[in-house]
Short mmCIF file of C-alpha atoms and ligand atoms in Angstrom, two decimals:
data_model
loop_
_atom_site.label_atom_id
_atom_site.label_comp_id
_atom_site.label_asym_id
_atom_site.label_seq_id
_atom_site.Cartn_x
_atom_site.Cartn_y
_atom_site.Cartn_z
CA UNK A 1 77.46 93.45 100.69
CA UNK A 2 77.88 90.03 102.38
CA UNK A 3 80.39 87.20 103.85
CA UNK A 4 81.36 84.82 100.42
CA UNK A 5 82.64 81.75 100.56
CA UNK A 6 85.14 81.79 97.13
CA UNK A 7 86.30 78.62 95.91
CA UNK A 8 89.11 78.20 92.68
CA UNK A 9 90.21 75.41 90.71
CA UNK A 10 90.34 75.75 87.00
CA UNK A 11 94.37 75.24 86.71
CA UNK A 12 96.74 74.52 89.14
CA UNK A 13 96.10 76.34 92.57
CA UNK A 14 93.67 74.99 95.01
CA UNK A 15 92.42 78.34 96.55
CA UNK A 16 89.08 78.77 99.20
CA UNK A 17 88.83 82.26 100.69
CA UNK A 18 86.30 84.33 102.69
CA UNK A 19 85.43 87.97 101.26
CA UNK A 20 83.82 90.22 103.16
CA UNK A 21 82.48 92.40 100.80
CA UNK A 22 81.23 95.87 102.77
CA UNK A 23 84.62 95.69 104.85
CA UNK A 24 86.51 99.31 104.03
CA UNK A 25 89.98 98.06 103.48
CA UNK A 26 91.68 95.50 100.98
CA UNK A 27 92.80 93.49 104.42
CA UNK A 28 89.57 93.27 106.16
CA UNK A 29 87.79 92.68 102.56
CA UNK A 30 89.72 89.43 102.88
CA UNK A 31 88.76 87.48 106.21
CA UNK A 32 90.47 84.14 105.37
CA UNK A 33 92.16 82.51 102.36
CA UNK A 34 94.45 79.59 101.51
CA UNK A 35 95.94 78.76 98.31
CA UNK A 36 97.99 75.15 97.48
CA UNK A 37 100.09 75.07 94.46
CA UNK A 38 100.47 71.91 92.42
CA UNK A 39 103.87 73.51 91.05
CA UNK A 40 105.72 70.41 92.77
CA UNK A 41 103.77 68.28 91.18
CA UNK A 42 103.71 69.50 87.63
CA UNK A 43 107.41 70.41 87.49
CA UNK A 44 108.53 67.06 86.43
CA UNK A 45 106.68 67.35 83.14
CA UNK A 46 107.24 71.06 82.75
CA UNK A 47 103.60 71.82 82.55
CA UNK A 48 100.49 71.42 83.96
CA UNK A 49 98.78 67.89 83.52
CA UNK A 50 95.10 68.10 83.66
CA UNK A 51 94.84 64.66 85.22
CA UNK A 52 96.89 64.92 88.10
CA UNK A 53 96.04 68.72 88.31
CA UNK A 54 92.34 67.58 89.11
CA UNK A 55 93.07 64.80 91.49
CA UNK A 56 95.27 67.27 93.55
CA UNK A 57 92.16 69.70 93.94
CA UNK A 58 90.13 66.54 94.66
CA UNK A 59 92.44 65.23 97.90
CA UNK A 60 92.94 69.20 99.42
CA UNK A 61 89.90 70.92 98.84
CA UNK A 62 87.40 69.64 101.48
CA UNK A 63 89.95 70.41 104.28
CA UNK A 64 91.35 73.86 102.72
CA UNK A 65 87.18 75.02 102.80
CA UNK A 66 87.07 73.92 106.63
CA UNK A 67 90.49 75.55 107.45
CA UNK A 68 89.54 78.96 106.17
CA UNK A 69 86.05 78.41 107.63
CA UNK A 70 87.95 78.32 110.58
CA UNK A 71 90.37 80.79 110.26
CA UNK A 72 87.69 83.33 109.17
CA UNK A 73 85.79 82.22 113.01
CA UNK A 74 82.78 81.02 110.93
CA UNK A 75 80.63 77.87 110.07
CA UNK A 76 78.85 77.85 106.47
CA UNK A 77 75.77 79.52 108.68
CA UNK A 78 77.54 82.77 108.79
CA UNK A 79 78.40 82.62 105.00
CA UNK A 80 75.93 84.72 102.64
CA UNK A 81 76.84 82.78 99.75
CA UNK A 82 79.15 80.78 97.99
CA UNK A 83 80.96 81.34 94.72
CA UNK A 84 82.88 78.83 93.01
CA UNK A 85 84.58 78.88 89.49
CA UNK A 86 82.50 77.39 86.98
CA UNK A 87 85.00 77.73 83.92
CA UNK A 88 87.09 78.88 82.13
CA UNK A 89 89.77 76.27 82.70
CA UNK A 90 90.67 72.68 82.99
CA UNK A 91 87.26 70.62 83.10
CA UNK A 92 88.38 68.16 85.67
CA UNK A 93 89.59 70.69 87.80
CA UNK A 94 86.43 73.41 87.43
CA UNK A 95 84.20 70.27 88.24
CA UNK A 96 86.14 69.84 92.05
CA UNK A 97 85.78 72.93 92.98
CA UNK A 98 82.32 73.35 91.30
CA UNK A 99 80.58 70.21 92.43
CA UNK A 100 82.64 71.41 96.14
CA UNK A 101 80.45 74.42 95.67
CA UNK A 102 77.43 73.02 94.54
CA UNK A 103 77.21 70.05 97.59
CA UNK A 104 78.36 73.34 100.59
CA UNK A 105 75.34 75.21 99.01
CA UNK A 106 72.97 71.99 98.98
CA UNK A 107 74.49 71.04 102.53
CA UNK A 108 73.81 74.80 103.66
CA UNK A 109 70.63 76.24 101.83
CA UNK A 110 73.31 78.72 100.83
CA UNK A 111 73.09 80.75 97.41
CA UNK A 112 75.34 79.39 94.08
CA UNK A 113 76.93 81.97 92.47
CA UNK A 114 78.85 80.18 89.64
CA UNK A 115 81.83 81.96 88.48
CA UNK A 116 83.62 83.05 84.84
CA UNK A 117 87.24 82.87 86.29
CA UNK A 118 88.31 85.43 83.95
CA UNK A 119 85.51 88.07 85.21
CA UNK A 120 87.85 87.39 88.89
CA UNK A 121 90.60 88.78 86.92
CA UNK A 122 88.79 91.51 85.51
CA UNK A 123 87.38 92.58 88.76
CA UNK A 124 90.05 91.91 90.85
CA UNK A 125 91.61 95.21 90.53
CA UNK A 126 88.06 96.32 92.31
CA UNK A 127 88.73 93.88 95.05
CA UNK A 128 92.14 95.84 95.59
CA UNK A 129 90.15 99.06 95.41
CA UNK A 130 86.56 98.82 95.15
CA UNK A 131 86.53 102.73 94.19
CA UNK A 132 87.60 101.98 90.82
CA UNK A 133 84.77 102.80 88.49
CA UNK A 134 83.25 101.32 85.81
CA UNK A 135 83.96 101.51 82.66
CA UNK A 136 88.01 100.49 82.48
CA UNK A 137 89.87 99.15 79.87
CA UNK A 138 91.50 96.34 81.13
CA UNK A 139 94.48 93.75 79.59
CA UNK A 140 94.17 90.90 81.14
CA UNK A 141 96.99 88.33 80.75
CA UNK A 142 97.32 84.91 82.23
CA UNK A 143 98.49 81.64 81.28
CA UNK A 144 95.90 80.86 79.74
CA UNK A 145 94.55 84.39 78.32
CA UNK A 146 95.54 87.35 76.42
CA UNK A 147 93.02 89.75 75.58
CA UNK A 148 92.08 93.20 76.02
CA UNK A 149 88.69 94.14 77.39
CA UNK A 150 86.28 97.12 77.99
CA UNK A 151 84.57 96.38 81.08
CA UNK A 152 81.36 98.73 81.03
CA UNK A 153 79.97 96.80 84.62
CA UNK A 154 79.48 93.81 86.21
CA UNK A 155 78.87 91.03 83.37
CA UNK A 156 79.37 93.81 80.46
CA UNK A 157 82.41 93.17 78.72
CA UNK A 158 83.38 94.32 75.72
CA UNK A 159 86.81 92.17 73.88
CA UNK A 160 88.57 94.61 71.97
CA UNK A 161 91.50 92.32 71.05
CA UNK A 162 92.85 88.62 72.22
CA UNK A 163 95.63 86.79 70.85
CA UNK A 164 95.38 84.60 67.31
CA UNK A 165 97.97 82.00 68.97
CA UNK A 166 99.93 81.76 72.53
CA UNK A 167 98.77 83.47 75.93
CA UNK A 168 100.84 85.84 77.19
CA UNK A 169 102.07 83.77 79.94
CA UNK A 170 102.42 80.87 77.84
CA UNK A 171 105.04 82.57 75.51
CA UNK A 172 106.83 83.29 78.95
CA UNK A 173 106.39 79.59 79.89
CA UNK A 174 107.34 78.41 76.84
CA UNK A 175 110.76 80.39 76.48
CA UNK A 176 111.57 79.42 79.98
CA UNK A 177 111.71 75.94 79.19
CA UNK A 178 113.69 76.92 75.83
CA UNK A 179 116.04 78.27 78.65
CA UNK A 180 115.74 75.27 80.73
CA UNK A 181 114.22 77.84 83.95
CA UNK A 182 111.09 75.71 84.81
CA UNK A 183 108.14 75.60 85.67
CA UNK A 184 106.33 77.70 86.20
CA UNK A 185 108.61 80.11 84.03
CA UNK A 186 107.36 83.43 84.10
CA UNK A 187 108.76 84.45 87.42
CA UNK A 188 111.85 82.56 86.91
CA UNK A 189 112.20 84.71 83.16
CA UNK A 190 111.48 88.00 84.69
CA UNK A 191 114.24 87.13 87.50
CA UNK A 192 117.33 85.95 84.81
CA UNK A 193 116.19 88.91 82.44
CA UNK A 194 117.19 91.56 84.95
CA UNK A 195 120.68 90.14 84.55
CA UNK A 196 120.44 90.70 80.57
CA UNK A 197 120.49 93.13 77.70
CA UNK A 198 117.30 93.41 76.52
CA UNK A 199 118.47 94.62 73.13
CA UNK A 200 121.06 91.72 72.53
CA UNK A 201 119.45 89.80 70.73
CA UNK A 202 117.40 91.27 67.60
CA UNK A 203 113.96 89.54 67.82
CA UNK A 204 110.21 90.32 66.38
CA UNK A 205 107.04 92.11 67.36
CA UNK A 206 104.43 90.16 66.49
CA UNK A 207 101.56 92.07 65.06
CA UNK A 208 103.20 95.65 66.50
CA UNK A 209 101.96 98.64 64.20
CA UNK A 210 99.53 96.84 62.45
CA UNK A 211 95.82 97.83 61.73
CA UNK A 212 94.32 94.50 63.14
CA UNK A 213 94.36 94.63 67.20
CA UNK A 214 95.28 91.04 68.03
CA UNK A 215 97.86 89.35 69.98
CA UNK A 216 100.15 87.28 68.72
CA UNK A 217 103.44 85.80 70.25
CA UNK A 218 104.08 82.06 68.40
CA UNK A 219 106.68 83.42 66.35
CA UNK A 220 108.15 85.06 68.91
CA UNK A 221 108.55 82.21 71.27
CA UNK A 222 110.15 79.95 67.73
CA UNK A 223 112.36 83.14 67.56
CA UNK A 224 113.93 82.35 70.67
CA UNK A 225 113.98 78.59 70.19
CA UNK A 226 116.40 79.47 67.30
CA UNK A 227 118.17 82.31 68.86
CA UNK A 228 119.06 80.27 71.82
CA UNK A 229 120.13 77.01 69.06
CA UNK A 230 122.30 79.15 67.43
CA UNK A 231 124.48 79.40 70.69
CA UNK A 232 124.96 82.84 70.13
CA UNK A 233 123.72 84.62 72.81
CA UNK A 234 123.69 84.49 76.62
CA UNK A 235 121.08 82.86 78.86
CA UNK A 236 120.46 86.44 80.12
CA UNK A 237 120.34 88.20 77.22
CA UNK A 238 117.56 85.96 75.42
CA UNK A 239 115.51 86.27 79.03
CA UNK A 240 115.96 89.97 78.58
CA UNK A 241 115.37 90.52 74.89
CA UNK A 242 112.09 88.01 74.75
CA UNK A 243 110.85 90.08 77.59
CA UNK A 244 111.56 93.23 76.26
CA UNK A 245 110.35 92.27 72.67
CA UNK A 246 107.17 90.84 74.57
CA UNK A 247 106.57 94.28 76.52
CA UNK A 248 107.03 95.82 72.94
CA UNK A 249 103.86 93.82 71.73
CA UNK A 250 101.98 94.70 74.70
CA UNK A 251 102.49 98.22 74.82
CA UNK A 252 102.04 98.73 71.09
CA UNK A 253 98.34 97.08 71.06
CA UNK A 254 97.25 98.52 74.54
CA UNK A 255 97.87 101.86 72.93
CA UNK A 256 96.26 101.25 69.91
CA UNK A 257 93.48 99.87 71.98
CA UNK A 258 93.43 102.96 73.91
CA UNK A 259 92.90 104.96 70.74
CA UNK A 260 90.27 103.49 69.51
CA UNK A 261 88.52 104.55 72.83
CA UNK A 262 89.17 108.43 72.20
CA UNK A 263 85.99 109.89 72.23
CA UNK A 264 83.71 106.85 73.79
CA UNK A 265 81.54 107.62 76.13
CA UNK A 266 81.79 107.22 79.06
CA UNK A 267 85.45 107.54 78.61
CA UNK A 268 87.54 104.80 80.58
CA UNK A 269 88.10 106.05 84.01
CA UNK A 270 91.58 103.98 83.92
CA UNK A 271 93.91 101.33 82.69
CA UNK A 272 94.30 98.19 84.44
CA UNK A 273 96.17 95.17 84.30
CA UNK A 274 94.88 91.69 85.51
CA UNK A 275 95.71 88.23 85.37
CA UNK A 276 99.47 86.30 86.28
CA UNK A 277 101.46 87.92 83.90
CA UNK A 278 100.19 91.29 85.69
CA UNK A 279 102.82 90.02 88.24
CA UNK A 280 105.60 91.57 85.75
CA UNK A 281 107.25 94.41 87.70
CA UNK A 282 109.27 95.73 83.65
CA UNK A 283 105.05 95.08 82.45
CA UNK A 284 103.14 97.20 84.79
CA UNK A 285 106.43 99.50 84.48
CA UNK A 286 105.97 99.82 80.42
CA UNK A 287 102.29 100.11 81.15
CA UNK A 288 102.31 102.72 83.59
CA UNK A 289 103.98 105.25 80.19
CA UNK A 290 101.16 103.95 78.44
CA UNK A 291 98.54 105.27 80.50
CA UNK A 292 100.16 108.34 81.62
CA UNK A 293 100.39 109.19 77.65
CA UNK A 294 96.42 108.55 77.57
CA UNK A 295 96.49 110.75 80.55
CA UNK A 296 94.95 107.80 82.56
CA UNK A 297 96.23 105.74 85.65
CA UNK A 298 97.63 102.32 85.61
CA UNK A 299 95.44 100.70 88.22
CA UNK A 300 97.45 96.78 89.12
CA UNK A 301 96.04 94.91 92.00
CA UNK A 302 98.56 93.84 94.48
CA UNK A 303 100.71 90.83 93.13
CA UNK A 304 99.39 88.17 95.10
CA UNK A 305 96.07 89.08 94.02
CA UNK A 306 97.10 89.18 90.50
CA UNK A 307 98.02 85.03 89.97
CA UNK A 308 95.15 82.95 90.47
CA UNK A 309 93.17 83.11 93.90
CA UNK A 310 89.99 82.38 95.68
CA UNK A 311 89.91 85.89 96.84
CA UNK A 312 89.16 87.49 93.41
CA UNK A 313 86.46 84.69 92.99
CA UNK A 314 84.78 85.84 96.06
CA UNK A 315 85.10 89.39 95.22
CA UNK A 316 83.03 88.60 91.89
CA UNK A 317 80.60 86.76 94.03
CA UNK A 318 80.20 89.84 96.02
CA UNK A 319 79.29 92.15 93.29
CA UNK A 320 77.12 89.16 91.74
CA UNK A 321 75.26 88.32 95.23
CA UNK A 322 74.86 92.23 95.79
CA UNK A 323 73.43 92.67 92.00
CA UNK A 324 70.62 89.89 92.85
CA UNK A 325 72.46 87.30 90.39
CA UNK A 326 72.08 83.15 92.14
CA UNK A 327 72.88 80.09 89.79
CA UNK A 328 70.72 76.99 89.93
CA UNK A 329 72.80 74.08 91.64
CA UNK A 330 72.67 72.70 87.65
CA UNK A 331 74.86 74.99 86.32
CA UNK A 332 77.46 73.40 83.90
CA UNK A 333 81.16 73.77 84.49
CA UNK A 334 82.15 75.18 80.97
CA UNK A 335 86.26 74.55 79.51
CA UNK A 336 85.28 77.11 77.59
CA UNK A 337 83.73 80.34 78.54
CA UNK A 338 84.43 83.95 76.78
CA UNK A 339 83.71 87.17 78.82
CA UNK A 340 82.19 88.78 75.65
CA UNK A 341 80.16 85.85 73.85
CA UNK A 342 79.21 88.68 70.80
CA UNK A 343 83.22 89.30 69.91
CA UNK A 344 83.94 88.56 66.60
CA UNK A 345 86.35 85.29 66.14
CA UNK A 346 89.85 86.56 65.61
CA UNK A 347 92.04 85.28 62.53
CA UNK A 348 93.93 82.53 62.97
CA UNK A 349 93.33 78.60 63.73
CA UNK A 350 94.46 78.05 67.50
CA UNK A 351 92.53 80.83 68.34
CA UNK A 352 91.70 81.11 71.90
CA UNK A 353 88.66 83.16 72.95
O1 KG4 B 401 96.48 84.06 86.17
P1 KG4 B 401 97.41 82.91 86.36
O2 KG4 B 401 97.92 82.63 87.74
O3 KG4 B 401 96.78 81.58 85.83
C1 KG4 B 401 95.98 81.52 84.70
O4 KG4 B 401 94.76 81.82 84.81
O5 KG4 B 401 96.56 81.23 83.63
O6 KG4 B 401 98.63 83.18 85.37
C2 KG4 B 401 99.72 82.31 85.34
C3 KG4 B 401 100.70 82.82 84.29
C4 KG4 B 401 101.82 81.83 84.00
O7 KG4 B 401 101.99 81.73 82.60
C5 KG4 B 401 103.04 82.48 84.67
O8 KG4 B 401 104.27 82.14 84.05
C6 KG4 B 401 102.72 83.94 84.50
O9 KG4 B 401 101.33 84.03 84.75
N1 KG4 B 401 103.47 84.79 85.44
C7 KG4 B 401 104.40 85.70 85.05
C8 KG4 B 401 104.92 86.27 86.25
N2 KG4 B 401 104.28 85.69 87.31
C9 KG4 B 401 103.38 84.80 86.79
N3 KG4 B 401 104.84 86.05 83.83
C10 KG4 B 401 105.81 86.99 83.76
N4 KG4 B 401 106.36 87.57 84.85
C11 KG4 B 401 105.96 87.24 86.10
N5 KG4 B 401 106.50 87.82 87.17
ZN1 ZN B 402 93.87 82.87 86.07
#
């Protein structure tokens, strides 16, 4: 494998980062990376706006690609090749960091390698632990994302299930600013719900038990809305009880997903969890049962690797640039961007592949 220059920008962390792909531990895999949240910036409006989300990638990026240069004791000569997200995300933003890409490649001779931002999620876990094998069933669940995936290998994915409404991390975004927490809110949920009873107050599971194997957590997050209107209940206590009733969800179609693998072959050699809302210490704990009662392992990357990063984007550059892939330099920056284009559209109208 080979030194990759990985570049992200699709929501609201600036992130560059050198991965060194044959290096044998998870420290040394990563030579260099920086990562600049816009958090300050979007707070104010308690969400991320595109527009000043892409102007903030615009003024740091150039000098965040020559401080990790730096930092990793190279110049673009000693770089392989150079990855940069080319979707999903917000356009304005995937066009900094692509175009960024596309001029350090022209300016170096370099290879492209233009990357899905949700196949860094999904092979981030192998950037933690490049020993875990192909094929792995994998929930990956971001702000922006909530599906559940069979990755067979590199650029084989297989969507089992996705949600016919809100992310994942959106529902927890959403009922944090319900409960006036934030942005962004999941942390800040997770932190007040360890305070709370999470059976306080009664709330539903979306979708739980049924045959269909979506996602689905709209009427969830109105659930709250009203809980928390009726006065009733303690801050705590509706950060506990959404979480719990969100973990519910979770658990209840990752099984079901796992059950529908009994008998594939090759089996699934583990389950992981991906994306920002893999951050969730009471998630990965919930998940962790799951597996064991599959008689699998709950494989998590490391939390920092687990919200958005330049490091996973490298990683999948690495596996790209060792498999032969290279991107012309007029590759598109796509808003949207499935990991399985062949998955059937889910029910529902704000469905989000
Ligand atoms: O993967 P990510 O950094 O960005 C996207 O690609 O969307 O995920 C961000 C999402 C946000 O919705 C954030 O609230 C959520 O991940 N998140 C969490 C936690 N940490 C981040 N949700 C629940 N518990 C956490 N500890
Ligand atoms: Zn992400």
């Amino acid at each position: 494998m080979a030194l990759i220059l990985g570049i992200e920008s699709s929501c609201d962390e600036t992130a560059v980062a050198v991965i060194d792909g044959s290096a044998s531990t998870l420290d040394a895999r990563i030579v260099a990376q920086h990562i600049a949240s816009q958090d300050a910036a979007h707070r104010p409006y308690g969400g991320v706006v595109p527009e000043i989300a892409a102007r903030a990638h615009a003024e740091v990026i150039a000098p965040m690609v020559a401080e990790t240069l730096a930092d990793a004791g190279l110049t673009l000569a000693g770089i392989d090749a150079i990855a940069a997200t080319a979707g999903p995300g917000l356009i304005g933003g995937v066009m900094v960091g692509l175009v960024t890409g596309k001029a350090l490649a022209m300016a170096s001779g370099k290879p492209l390698l233009a990357i899905n931002h949700l196949e860094g999620h999904a092979l981030s876990p192998r950037l933690a632990d490049p020993d875990l094998a192909y094929p792995y069933l994998l929930l990956l669940v971001s702000g922006g994302h909530c599906q559940i995936l069979e990755v067979r290998g590199l650029g084989d994915y297989r969507r089992l299930a996705t949600t016919i409404d809100d992310a994942l991390g959106e529902a927890f975004d959403k009922t944090a600013k319900v409960l006036g927490l934030g942005y962004p809110g999941g942390p800040a949920v997770e932190r007040l719900a360890r305070a709370g009873n999470p059976k306080a107050v009664p709330l539903p599971r979306p979708l739980a038990g049924t045959a269909e194997p979506h996602f689905s957590f709209a009427g969830l997050k109105s659930a709250v809305l009203r809980a928390h209107e009726s006065g009733k209940y303690a801050q705590a206590d509706l950060a506990a009880s959404f979480q719990q009733a969100a973990i519910d969800c979770v658990v209840d179609r990752t099984a079901r997903a796992l059950a529908s693998l009994e008998g594939s072959a090759p089996p699934p050699t583990a389950l992981v969890v991906a994306g920002g809302v893999a951050a969730n210490a009471a998630l990965r704990g919930a998940l962790e049962q799951v597996a064991a009662r599959a008689g699998l392992a709950l494989v998590a990357p490391p939390v920092k690797l687990c919200t958005d990063n330049a490091a996973m984007i490298g990683w999948a550059g690495a596996e790209r640039f060792a498999a032969g892939f290279r991107d012309g330099l007029d590759v598109a920056a796509r808003p949207r961007w499935p990991l399985d284009a062949n998955a059937a559209p889910a029910r529902g109208a704000g469905v989000k592949a």
